[in-house]
Short mmCIF file of C-alpha atoms in Angstrom, two decimals:
data_model
loop_
_atom_site.label_atom_id
_atom_site.label_comp_id
_atom_site.label_asym_id
_atom_site.label_seq_id
_atom_site.Cartn_x
_atom_site.Cartn_y
_atom_site.Cartn_z
CA MET A 1 84.63 99.66 99.36
CA ARG A 2 83.54 99.34 95.74
CA GLY A 3 80.43 98.25 94.52
CA LEU A 4 78.29 98.54 97.84
CA LYS A 5 76.15 101.39 96.20
CA ASP A 6 72.38 100.46 95.88
CA LYS A 7 72.93 96.90 96.94
CA ARG A 8 70.31 95.38 98.76
CA VAL A 9 71.58 94.26 102.23
CA LEU A 10 69.86 92.10 105.12
CA ILE A 11 71.15 92.09 108.37
CA THR A 12 69.86 89.83 110.77
CA GLY A 13 70.26 90.72 114.82
CA GLY A 14 70.60 94.05 112.94
CA ALA A 15 68.47 96.26 115.57
CA SER A 16 71.33 96.50 118.24
CA GLY A 17 75.22 95.93 119.12
CA ILE A 18 77.23 94.89 115.97
CA GLY A 19 74.35 94.13 113.45
CA ALA A 20 73.14 98.11 114.22
CA THR A 21 76.59 99.42 113.31
CA THR A 22 76.71 97.29 110.47
CA ALA A 23 73.53 98.45 109.24
CA VAL A 24 74.91 102.30 109.77
CA ARG A 25 78.02 101.39 107.83
CA PHE A 26 76.25 99.73 104.83
CA LEU A 27 73.95 102.94 104.62
CA GLU A 28 77.26 105.04 104.62
CA GLU A 29 78.35 102.90 101.52
CA GLY A 30 75.12 104.01 99.72
CA ALA A 31 73.62 100.22 100.66
CA GLN A 32 69.74 99.43 100.60
CA VAL A 33 69.52 98.21 104.06
CA ALA A 34 66.61 96.10 105.75
CA VAL A 35 67.07 94.89 109.39
CA LEU A 36 65.59 91.69 110.96
CA ASP A 37 65.38 91.05 114.50
CA ARG A 38 63.21 89.13 116.73
CA ASP A 39 63.31 92.44 119.54
CA ASP A 40 60.59 94.56 118.62
CA ALA A 41 61.72 97.17 120.99
CA ALA A 42 65.22 97.26 119.59
CA ARG A 43 63.36 97.41 115.97
CA ASN A 44 61.33 100.20 116.96
CA ARG A 45 64.55 102.04 118.17
CA ILE A 46 66.67 101.67 115.30
CA GLU A 47 63.80 102.66 112.71
CA ARG A 48 63.53 105.81 114.66
CA ASP A 49 67.54 106.32 114.94
CA LEU A 50 68.16 104.96 110.97
CA PRO A 51 65.15 106.79 108.93
CA ALA A 52 67.15 105.45 105.90
CA LEU A 53 66.58 101.97 106.53
CA ARG A 54 64.31 100.43 103.96
CA GLY A 55 62.78 98.65 106.78
CA THR A 56 63.00 96.29 109.66
CA ILE A 57 61.26 92.74 109.85
CA GLY A 58 60.20 91.20 113.00
CA ALA A 59 61.31 87.42 112.99
CA ASP A 60 62.90 84.86 115.16
CA VAL A 61 65.74 83.24 112.98
CA SER A 62 65.21 80.00 115.04
CA GLU A 63 62.23 79.28 113.22
CA ALA A 64 61.82 78.16 109.73
CA GLU A 65 58.42 79.11 109.29
CA SER A 66 59.07 82.46 110.93
CA VAL A 67 62.13 82.87 108.53
CA ALA A 68 60.23 81.88 105.65
CA ARG A 69 57.43 84.68 106.12
CA ALA A 70 60.42 87.07 106.91
CA PHE A 71 61.81 86.67 103.18
CA GLU A 72 58.45 87.23 101.35
CA GLU A 73 58.46 90.11 103.48
CA LEU A 74 61.97 91.09 102.34
CA ASP A 75 60.94 90.51 98.80
CA ARG A 76 58.05 93.16 99.07
CA LEU A 77 60.72 95.49 100.99
CA LEU A 78 64.07 95.16 98.63
CA GLY A 79 62.67 93.10 95.74
CA GLY A 80 65.54 90.55 96.05
CA LEU A 81 68.86 90.32 97.82
CA ASP A 82 72.57 91.01 97.25
CA VAL A 83 74.32 90.72 100.37
CA LEU A 84 73.54 88.77 103.81
CA ILE A 85 74.96 89.63 106.78
CA ASN A 86 74.06 86.33 109.08
CA ASN A 87 74.49 88.17 112.32
CA ALA A 88 71.93 86.90 114.94
CA GLY A 89 73.46 85.44 117.84
CA ILE A 90 72.84 84.81 121.36
CA SER A 91 75.37 83.77 124.36
CA ILE A 92 75.16 82.46 127.79
CA ARG A 93 77.91 82.13 130.11
CA LYS A 94 77.64 79.02 132.14
CA PRO A 95 80.06 76.24 133.10
CA PHE A 96 79.89 72.91 131.05
CA MET A 97 78.18 70.98 134.16
CA GLU A 98 75.33 73.81 134.50
CA ILE A 99 73.90 74.07 130.82
CA THR A 100 70.39 72.67 130.94
CA PRO A 101 69.24 71.09 127.81
CA GLN A 102 67.01 73.72 127.14
CA GLN A 103 69.74 76.34 127.32
CA TRP A 104 71.93 73.91 125.06
CA ARG A 105 69.02 73.93 122.20
CA GLU A 106 68.15 77.64 122.58
CA VAL A 107 71.80 78.52 121.71
CA ILE A 108 72.19 76.08 118.91
CA ASP A 109 68.71 76.97 117.76
CA VAL A 110 69.53 80.62 117.24
CA ASN A 111 73.44 80.63 116.32
CA LEU A 112 73.49 77.66 114.09
CA ASN A 113 70.02 76.21 113.15
CA GLY A 114 69.08 80.11 112.60
CA MET A 115 72.02 80.79 110.40
CA PHE A 116 71.07 77.81 108.46
CA PHE A 117 67.59 78.91 107.96
CA VAL A 118 68.48 82.43 106.99
CA ALA A 119 71.25 81.48 104.61
CA GLN A 120 69.09 79.29 102.83
CA GLN A 121 66.56 81.52 102.01
CA ALA A 122 69.05 84.26 101.28
CA ALA A 123 70.90 81.94 98.58
CA ARG A 124 67.84 80.92 96.84
CA ARG A 125 67.26 84.36 96.20
CA MET A 126 70.79 84.83 94.96
CA LEU A 127 71.04 82.07 93.11
CA ALA A 128 67.92 82.86 90.84
CA GLY A 129 69.08 86.18 90.64
CA GLU A 130 72.66 87.71 89.81
CA GLY A 131 74.22 86.35 92.57
CA GLY A 132 75.29 87.53 95.91
CA VAL A 133 77.22 87.57 99.03
CA ILE A 134 76.72 85.67 102.34
CA LEU A 135 78.57 86.77 105.53
CA ASN A 136 78.23 84.48 108.50
CA MET A 137 78.86 85.67 112.04
CA GLY A 138 81.37 83.17 113.37
CA SER A 139 83.45 84.10 116.59
CA THR A 140 87.27 83.06 117.70
CA ASN A 141 85.04 80.94 120.38
CA GLY A 142 84.42 78.90 117.46
CA LEU A 143 88.16 78.37 116.80
CA MET A 144 89.49 77.90 120.25
CA GLY A 145 88.30 76.28 123.63
CA TYR A 146 86.87 78.92 125.92
CA HIS A 147 85.72 78.47 129.53
CA TYR A 148 81.97 78.68 130.42
CA TYR A 149 80.56 78.98 126.57
CA ALA A 150 80.50 75.28 125.50
CA ASP A 151 77.31 75.74 123.78
CA TYR A 152 78.23 79.16 122.00
CA ASN A 153 81.60 77.59 121.11
CA THR A 154 80.13 74.61 119.49
CA SER A 155 77.69 76.47 117.48
CA LYS A 156 80.36 79.07 116.12
CA ALA A 157 82.77 76.35 115.31
CA GLY A 158 79.36 74.90 113.12
CA VAL A 159 79.09 78.24 111.36
CA VAL A 160 82.75 78.03 110.20
CA GLU A 161 82.09 74.64 108.64
CA LEU A 162 78.73 75.72 107.31
CA THR A 163 80.50 78.49 105.65
CA ARG A 164 83.23 76.39 103.74
CA SER A 165 80.32 74.03 102.77
CA MET A 166 78.30 76.45 101.53
CA ALA A 167 81.09 78.28 99.66
CA LEU A 168 81.93 75.28 97.87
CA GLU A 169 78.08 74.48 96.79
CA LEU A 170 77.07 77.87 95.97
CA ALA A 171 80.40 79.32 94.01
CA PRO A 172 80.98 80.69 91.81
CA THR A 173 77.37 82.55 91.97
CA VAL A 174 77.46 83.38 95.57
CA ARG A 175 80.47 84.10 97.73
CA VAL A 176 80.59 82.91 101.42
CA ASN A 177 82.76 83.90 104.14
CA ALA A 178 82.45 84.08 108.18
CA ILE A 179 84.11 86.64 110.37
CA CYS A 180 85.59 85.36 113.58
CA PRO A 181 85.56 88.56 116.42
CA GLY A 182 87.58 88.04 119.40
CA CYS A 183 86.49 90.57 122.16
CA ILE A 184 84.47 93.44 120.79
CA LEU A 185 82.84 96.05 123.03
CA THR A 186 79.21 95.94 122.50
CA PRO A 187 76.24 96.50 124.45
CA MET A 188 76.14 92.50 125.08
CA GLN A 189 79.69 92.17 126.19
CA GLU A 190 79.29 95.43 128.88
CA ALA A 191 76.37 93.87 130.28
CA GLU A 192 78.06 90.46 130.67
CA TYR A 193 81.42 91.32 132.18
CA THR A 194 82.45 93.39 135.10
CA PRO A 195 85.08 96.26 134.48
CA GLU A 196 87.66 94.07 136.14
CA MET A 197 86.79 91.50 133.42
CA LEU A 198 86.92 94.00 130.40
CA ARG A 199 90.56 94.93 132.01
CA ALA A 200 91.59 91.24 131.96
CA PHE A 201 90.70 91.22 128.15
CA GLU A 202 92.42 94.23 127.38
CA ARG A 203 95.76 92.49 128.56
CA LYS A 204 95.43 89.62 126.40
CA VAL A 205 95.00 91.27 123.44
CA PRO A 206 97.93 92.12 121.69
CA LEU A 207 97.20 95.31 120.34
CA GLY A 208 95.82 96.14 124.21
CA ARG A 209 92.50 96.86 123.79
CA LEU A 210 88.97 95.53 122.67
CA GLY A 211 87.47 95.84 119.38
CA ARG A 212 84.77 98.41 118.57
CA PRO A 213 81.74 97.47 116.58
CA GLU A 214 82.76 99.73 113.80
CA GLU A 215 85.72 97.87 113.16
CA VAL A 216 84.01 94.69 112.50
CA ALA A 217 81.68 96.46 110.35
CA ALA A 218 84.33 97.54 108.14
CA LEU A 219 85.29 93.91 107.83
CA PHE A 220 81.87 93.01 106.46
CA ALA A 221 82.12 96.19 104.17
CA PHE A 222 85.20 94.76 102.68
CA LEU A 223 84.03 91.10 102.27
CA ALA A 224 80.99 92.17 100.90
CA SER A 225 82.61 94.43 98.39
CA ASP A 226 83.86 93.95 94.96
CA ASP A 227 87.63 94.46 96.61
CA ALA A 228 86.83 90.99 98.00
CA ALA A 229 85.64 89.54 94.47
CA PHE A 230 88.07 86.84 95.03
CA ILE A 231 87.84 85.63 98.54
CA THR A 232 85.34 82.65 99.45
CA GLY A 233 85.27 80.03 101.59
CA HIS A 234 87.07 81.36 104.42
CA TYR A 235 86.79 82.81 107.83
CA PHE A 236 88.58 85.98 108.75
CA VAL A 237 89.70 86.48 112.31
CA ILE A 238 89.55 90.10 113.80
CA ASP A 239 90.96 90.23 117.38
CA GLY A 240 93.40 92.31 117.82
CA GLY A 241 95.82 89.36 117.55
CA GLU A 242 94.22 87.56 120.66
CA ILE A 243 94.50 83.93 119.31
CA THR A 244 97.41 84.69 117.37
CA GLY A 245 99.56 82.84 120.13
CA GLY A 246 97.33 80.31 121.58
CA LEU A 247 96.88 82.09 124.83
CA ALA A 248 93.53 83.11 124.71
CA SER A 249 91.82 80.17 126.70
CA GLN A 250 92.25 81.46 129.96
CA PRO A 251 89.04 81.48 132.68
CA MET B 1 91.02 111.48 99.67
CA GLY B 2 92.39 107.75 99.35
CA ASP B 3 92.28 105.40 102.21
CA LEU B 4 96.26 105.74 102.52
CA THR B 5 96.41 109.19 102.00
CA GLY B 6 99.63 110.64 103.78
CA LYS B 7 101.00 107.39 104.27
CA SER B 8 104.41 106.09 103.17
CA ALA B 9 104.79 102.47 101.83
CA LEU B 10 107.72 100.28 100.79
CA ILE B 11 107.07 97.44 98.71
CA THR B 12 109.27 94.55 97.68
CA GLY B 13 108.76 92.65 94.62
CA GLY B 14 107.45 96.08 93.31
CA ALA B 15 108.46 95.76 89.61
CA SER B 16 106.11 92.88 88.79
CA GLY B 17 103.06 90.81 89.51
CA ILE B 18 101.23 91.41 93.14
CA GLY B 19 103.79 94.01 94.10
CA ARG B 20 103.38 96.13 90.92
CA ALA B 21 99.52 96.15 91.47
CA THR B 22 99.82 97.18 94.80
CA ALA B 23 102.30 99.71 94.33
CA LEU B 24 99.92 101.22 91.69
CA LEU B 25 96.76 100.69 93.79
CA PHE B 26 98.62 102.19 97.13
CA ALA B 27 99.58 105.18 94.99
CA ARG B 28 95.99 105.87 93.85
CA GLU B 29 95.15 105.56 97.15
CA GLY B 30 97.26 108.50 98.41
CA ALA B 31 100.23 106.62 99.52
CA ALA B 32 104.00 107.65 98.48
CA VAL B 33 105.44 104.48 97.38
CA SER B 34 109.14 103.08 97.60
CA VAL B 35 109.48 100.43 94.74
CA ALA B 36 111.97 97.98 95.80
CA ASP B 37 113.12 95.25 93.61
CA LEU B 38 116.25 93.76 91.76
CA ASP B 39 114.58 94.42 88.34
CA GLU B 40 115.50 97.81 87.61
CA PRO B 41 113.73 98.74 84.48
CA GLY B 42 110.73 97.18 85.39
CA GLY B 43 110.82 99.00 89.02
CA ARG B 44 111.30 102.42 87.22
CA ALA B 45 108.42 101.83 84.75
CA VAL B 46 106.14 101.22 87.66
CA VAL B 47 107.52 104.65 89.45
CA ARG B 48 107.06 106.08 86.04
CA GLU B 49 103.40 104.79 85.95
CA ILE B 50 102.67 106.17 89.32
CA ALA B 51 104.05 109.47 88.26
CA ALA B 52 102.31 109.70 85.13
CA GLY B 53 99.10 109.02 87.24
CA GLY B 54 99.87 111.94 89.27
CA GLY B 55 101.26 109.75 92.28
CA ARG B 56 104.48 109.98 94.06
CA ALA B 57 106.95 106.86 94.23
CA ILE B 58 110.69 105.94 93.95
CA PHE B 59 112.30 103.25 93.03
CA VAL B 60 115.13 101.42 95.35
CA ARG B 61 117.56 98.68 93.87
CA CYS B 62 117.32 95.96 96.32
CA ASP B 63 118.34 92.52 96.92
CA VAL B 64 115.92 91.45 99.73
CA SER B 65 118.29 88.55 100.79
CA LEU B 66 121.01 91.06 101.44
CA ALA B 67 121.07 93.17 104.95
CA THR B 68 122.86 95.87 103.47
CA ASP B 69 120.54 96.19 100.71
CA CYS B 70 117.39 95.91 103.12
CA GLN B 71 118.71 98.58 105.43
CA ARG B 72 119.56 100.86 102.68
CA ALA B 73 115.74 100.31 101.14
CA VAL B 74 114.20 101.38 104.84
CA GLN B 75 116.69 104.16 104.74
CA GLN B 76 116.08 105.59 101.61
CA THR B 77 112.35 105.31 101.85
CA VAL B 78 112.56 107.14 104.97
CA ASP B 79 114.81 109.76 103.71
CA LYS B 80 113.08 110.37 100.29
CA LEU B 81 109.41 110.00 101.39
CA GLY B 82 109.69 111.32 104.78
CA GLY B 83 108.60 108.16 106.82
CA LEU B 84 107.49 104.50 106.65
CA ASP B 85 104.24 103.69 107.56
CA ILE B 86 103.23 100.65 105.86
CA LEU B 87 106.12 97.71 104.92
CA PHE B 88 104.85 95.15 102.11
CA ASN B 89 107.10 92.10 102.24
CA ASN B 90 106.21 90.78 98.93
CA ALA B 91 109.28 89.64 97.03
CA GLY B 92 109.49 85.83 96.53
CA ILE B 93 110.24 83.22 94.50
CA ILE B 94 109.50 79.44 93.59
CA ARG B 95 111.55 76.56 92.77
CA ARG B 96 109.37 73.45 91.65
CA ALA B 97 111.14 70.40 92.95
CA THR B 98 111.17 67.72 95.73
CA VAL B 99 113.76 67.44 98.51
CA ILE B 100 115.68 64.97 96.14
CA GLU B 101 116.02 67.48 93.40
CA THR B 102 116.52 70.65 95.14
CA THR B 103 120.01 71.63 95.54
CA GLU B 104 121.55 73.14 98.89
CA ALA B 105 122.09 76.62 97.07
CA GLU B 106 118.43 76.60 95.80
CA TRP B 107 116.99 75.88 99.46
CA ASP B 108 119.08 78.62 100.70
CA GLN B 109 118.16 81.01 98.14
CA VAL B 110 114.65 80.44 98.58
CA MET B 111 114.62 80.73 102.24
CA ALA B 112 116.82 84.01 102.07
CA VAL B 113 114.00 85.81 99.39
CA ASN B 114 111.01 84.37 100.86
CA VAL B 115 111.67 84.23 104.65
CA LYS B 116 115.28 86.02 105.70
CA SER B 117 113.99 89.07 103.34
CA ILE B 118 111.09 89.56 105.93
CA PHE B 119 113.30 89.38 109.13
CA LEU B 120 115.58 92.00 107.73
CA LEU B 121 113.30 94.50 106.17
CA SER B 122 111.32 94.23 109.47
CA LYS B 123 114.29 94.63 111.46
CA TYR B 124 114.87 97.83 109.99
CA ALA B 125 111.66 98.73 109.67
CA ILE B 126 110.07 98.22 112.84
CA PRO B 127 112.04 100.80 114.99
CA VAL B 128 111.08 103.76 112.54
CA MET B 129 107.43 102.45 112.70
CA ALA B 130 107.70 102.53 116.59
CA ARG B 131 109.16 106.00 116.73
CA ALA B 132 106.24 107.17 114.48
CA GLY B 133 103.38 105.73 116.71
CA GLY B 134 102.74 102.69 114.78
CA GLY B 135 102.57 100.98 111.47
CA VAL B 136 101.31 98.10 109.36
CA ILE B 137 103.53 95.10 108.14
CA ILE B 138 101.84 92.97 105.45
CA ASN B 139 103.44 89.64 104.31
CA THR B 140 102.97 87.84 101.31
CA ALA B 141 102.54 84.15 102.03
CA SER B 142 100.61 81.40 100.15
CA GLY B 143 97.94 79.07 100.11
CA TRP B 144 100.93 76.66 99.90
CA GLY B 145 101.97 78.13 103.50
CA LEU B 146 98.59 76.46 104.84
CA VAL B 147 98.56 73.13 103.26
CA GLY B 148 101.22 71.01 101.45
CA GLY B 149 102.04 71.15 97.79
CA ARG B 150 104.00 68.85 95.48
CA ASN B 151 107.18 69.56 93.83
CA ALA B 152 107.68 72.72 95.85
CA VAL B 153 109.28 71.57 99.17
CA SER B 154 111.44 74.67 99.62
CA TYR B 155 108.74 77.28 98.75
CA CYS B 156 106.03 75.41 101.02
CA ALA B 157 108.86 75.48 103.76
CA SER B 158 109.38 79.30 103.36
CA LYS B 159 105.49 80.29 103.01
CA GLY B 160 104.78 78.13 106.27
CA ALA B 161 107.55 80.11 107.92
CA VAL B 162 106.00 83.62 106.75
CA VAL B 163 102.78 82.51 108.05
CA ASN B 164 104.10 81.67 111.39
CA MET B 165 106.65 84.46 111.60
CA THR B 166 103.41 86.78 111.12
CA ARG B 167 101.88 85.63 114.25
CA ALA B 168 105.04 85.95 116.44
CA MET B 169 105.85 89.36 115.04
CA ALA B 170 102.37 90.47 115.65
CA LEU B 171 102.54 89.28 119.34
CA ASP B 172 105.97 91.11 119.64
CA HIS B 173 104.94 94.38 118.30
CA GLY B 174 101.05 95.01 119.04
CA GLU B 175 102.29 97.03 122.23
CA GLN B 176 103.95 99.20 119.68
CA ASN B 177 100.68 99.67 117.64
CA ILE B 178 102.31 97.93 114.79
CA ARG B 179 99.70 95.47 112.98
CA VAL B 180 101.68 92.34 111.29
CA ASN B 181 99.53 90.19 108.86
CA CYS B 182 100.12 88.08 106.08
CA ILE B 183 98.06 87.42 102.59
CA CYS B 184 97.74 83.77 101.37
CA PRO B 185 97.28 84.18 97.68
CA GLY B 186 96.24 81.01 95.55
CA ASP B 187 97.46 81.03 91.86
CA THR B 188 97.56 84.13 90.79
CA ASP B 189 98.17 85.18 87.26
CA THR B 190 102.09 86.88 87.34
CA PRO B 191 105.06 86.58 86.14
CA MET B 192 106.25 84.13 89.01
CA LEU B 193 103.27 82.00 87.78
CA ARG B 194 104.78 81.60 84.14
CA ASN B 195 107.86 81.22 85.33
CA GLU B 196 106.58 78.10 87.42
CA ALA B 197 104.80 76.80 84.36
CA GLN B 198 108.14 76.95 82.50
CA GLN B 199 109.63 74.79 85.39
CA ILE B 200 107.25 72.05 85.37
CA GLY B 201 107.48 71.88 81.67
CA GLU B 202 103.86 73.09 81.12
CA SER B 203 102.65 75.77 78.48
CA ASP B 204 100.79 78.96 80.33
CA GLU B 205 97.55 77.77 78.98
CA GLN B 206 97.57 74.54 80.43
CA PHE B 207 98.89 75.93 83.61
CA LEU B 208 96.40 78.64 83.60
CA ALA B 209 93.31 76.31 82.97
CA GLN B 210 94.37 74.08 85.60
CA ALA B 211 95.01 76.99 88.09
CA ALA B 212 91.31 78.30 87.33
CA GLN B 213 89.84 74.98 88.52
CA ARG B 214 88.63 76.29 92.19
CA PRO B 215 85.05 77.27 93.27
CA LEU B 216 85.09 80.75 91.68
CA GLN B 217 86.24 79.15 88.37
CA ARG B 218 89.19 81.53 87.79
CA ILE B 219 92.48 82.24 88.71
CA GLY B 220 93.36 85.29 90.68
CA ARG B 221 94.56 88.50 89.42
CA PRO B 222 97.26 90.62 90.89
CA GLU B 223 94.56 93.30 91.54
CA ASP B 224 92.65 90.97 93.75
CA ILE B 225 95.49 90.70 96.25
CA ALA B 226 96.53 94.30 95.70
CA ARG B 227 93.15 94.92 97.43
CA ALA B 228 93.20 92.67 99.98
CA ALA B 229 96.72 94.45 100.80
CA LEU B 230 95.07 97.73 100.73
CA TYR B 231 92.47 96.67 103.27
CA LEU B 232 95.29 95.45 105.50
CA ALA B 233 97.17 98.57 105.09
CA SER B 234 94.35 101.09 105.82
CA ASP B 235 92.51 101.97 109.00
CA ALA B 236 89.58 99.81 108.03
CA SER B 237 91.26 96.76 109.62
CA SER B 238 92.59 98.47 112.80
CA PHE B 239 91.78 95.57 115.06
CA ILE B 240 93.34 92.88 112.72
CA THR B 241 96.67 91.63 113.41
CA GLY B 242 98.22 88.20 113.31
CA THR B 243 96.12 86.59 110.87
CA ALA B 244 96.21 85.31 107.17
CA LEU B 245 93.93 86.61 104.81
CA VAL B 246 93.54 84.06 102.32
CA VAL B 247 92.60 85.16 98.83
CA ASP B 248 92.15 82.20 96.56
CA GLY B 249 88.86 81.91 94.93
CA GLY B 250 87.73 79.35 97.58
CA GLY B 251 91.06 76.84 96.75
CA LEU B 252 91.34 75.76 100.23
CA ALA B 253 87.73 75.58 101.15
CA GLY B 254 86.86 72.13 100.42
#
């Protein structure tokens, strides 16, 4: 991808899963990458695994003060920011009737409020500097109804609209897009689903398989690069065709 | 090594605008390119430009609204380039008129060039791709395939059809490892856009200035769309099918 070399990149939730794979991809592109994560054990692990990282920052995106402190640390680490991969997120599989108020708040706090706190800090730096790119992690769950994830789905639908609104207000200095993955085989997914459930997912996908974290990282790289210089305010689905026919909403 | 090294691509409307920019880019990325167009001098000029840059290309004269021409375009591509991995259904026309003003002949022509052509070329290309173990089809739709536009009813209808036939084809041919996506450009500085300005009686300057009124404050360039096509054509997008990639400087964001 063009134009990623030496770019200063922050990846939230970057110590594991799709975030960590994305860190690898941007390092391969020659970018300067920092990772923010609240999981200290995972941060220690990725620091060992990816010595080329410019650093990791321990912070909880759902707390505005924690995010503000993290960005002060980021300023010291990278001296500014060109690309934000706003990726941190959680999901809890539960029927709607069993979601507790506390769980609801936790999911919205991390996936939606956290995305806002981080995006605002990042945009402040980009607007003051030479612009940049913000990529928000959405989900096909934010575009369709899905069983057992009412809180998560709602947060991801919010991410899509947050993306459009930010794109309008921050243009032309900052480009803002969201990506909406379908079923991607990450450690989070493998822990959550039985092998039978994974087979069932594969059958629903026109390409006949789950996605790989590397494929999501490649979409982030494309949208962050100069190849996507005219792309802003949209969400990009990467799901092997799963929601193309509207058949995604099976229990 | 380019992203498309070893691939063969057929690009309709390849003589000008988005098709030309994509043909040049795909060739730079290592693809052998079949430039299909009605405009023979224009198409041959693109082929020469590719050859001058060390790339490989052929010209195929093709009226995309005719089954015989589409079949021949696919066949010549396979015969001369050794296969067909990427089909970029990009040829298109616009008629700026309402339902009242559009003639039946104009309606049929717009639907034939913008929609039927995708049906025909895909019909002949998909079996070739399936035998080779997969392929990629990219269709040029439009922002006006997603929202309505004024005084362009045949074009809007045709581009809406392109978006949804993209989805239907993605479902039908996923099993054959054929990915089908479309690109929805906003106003892009091409000969078609300038022809559009003429149709509605505006100067190029007026039309281009209006078209630049969007969040990123500029009009699209053919290269912007070519880059998106490259992404969809390459293995970088290997899990993406059935989608509409909007490249419009944020025109439809708000």
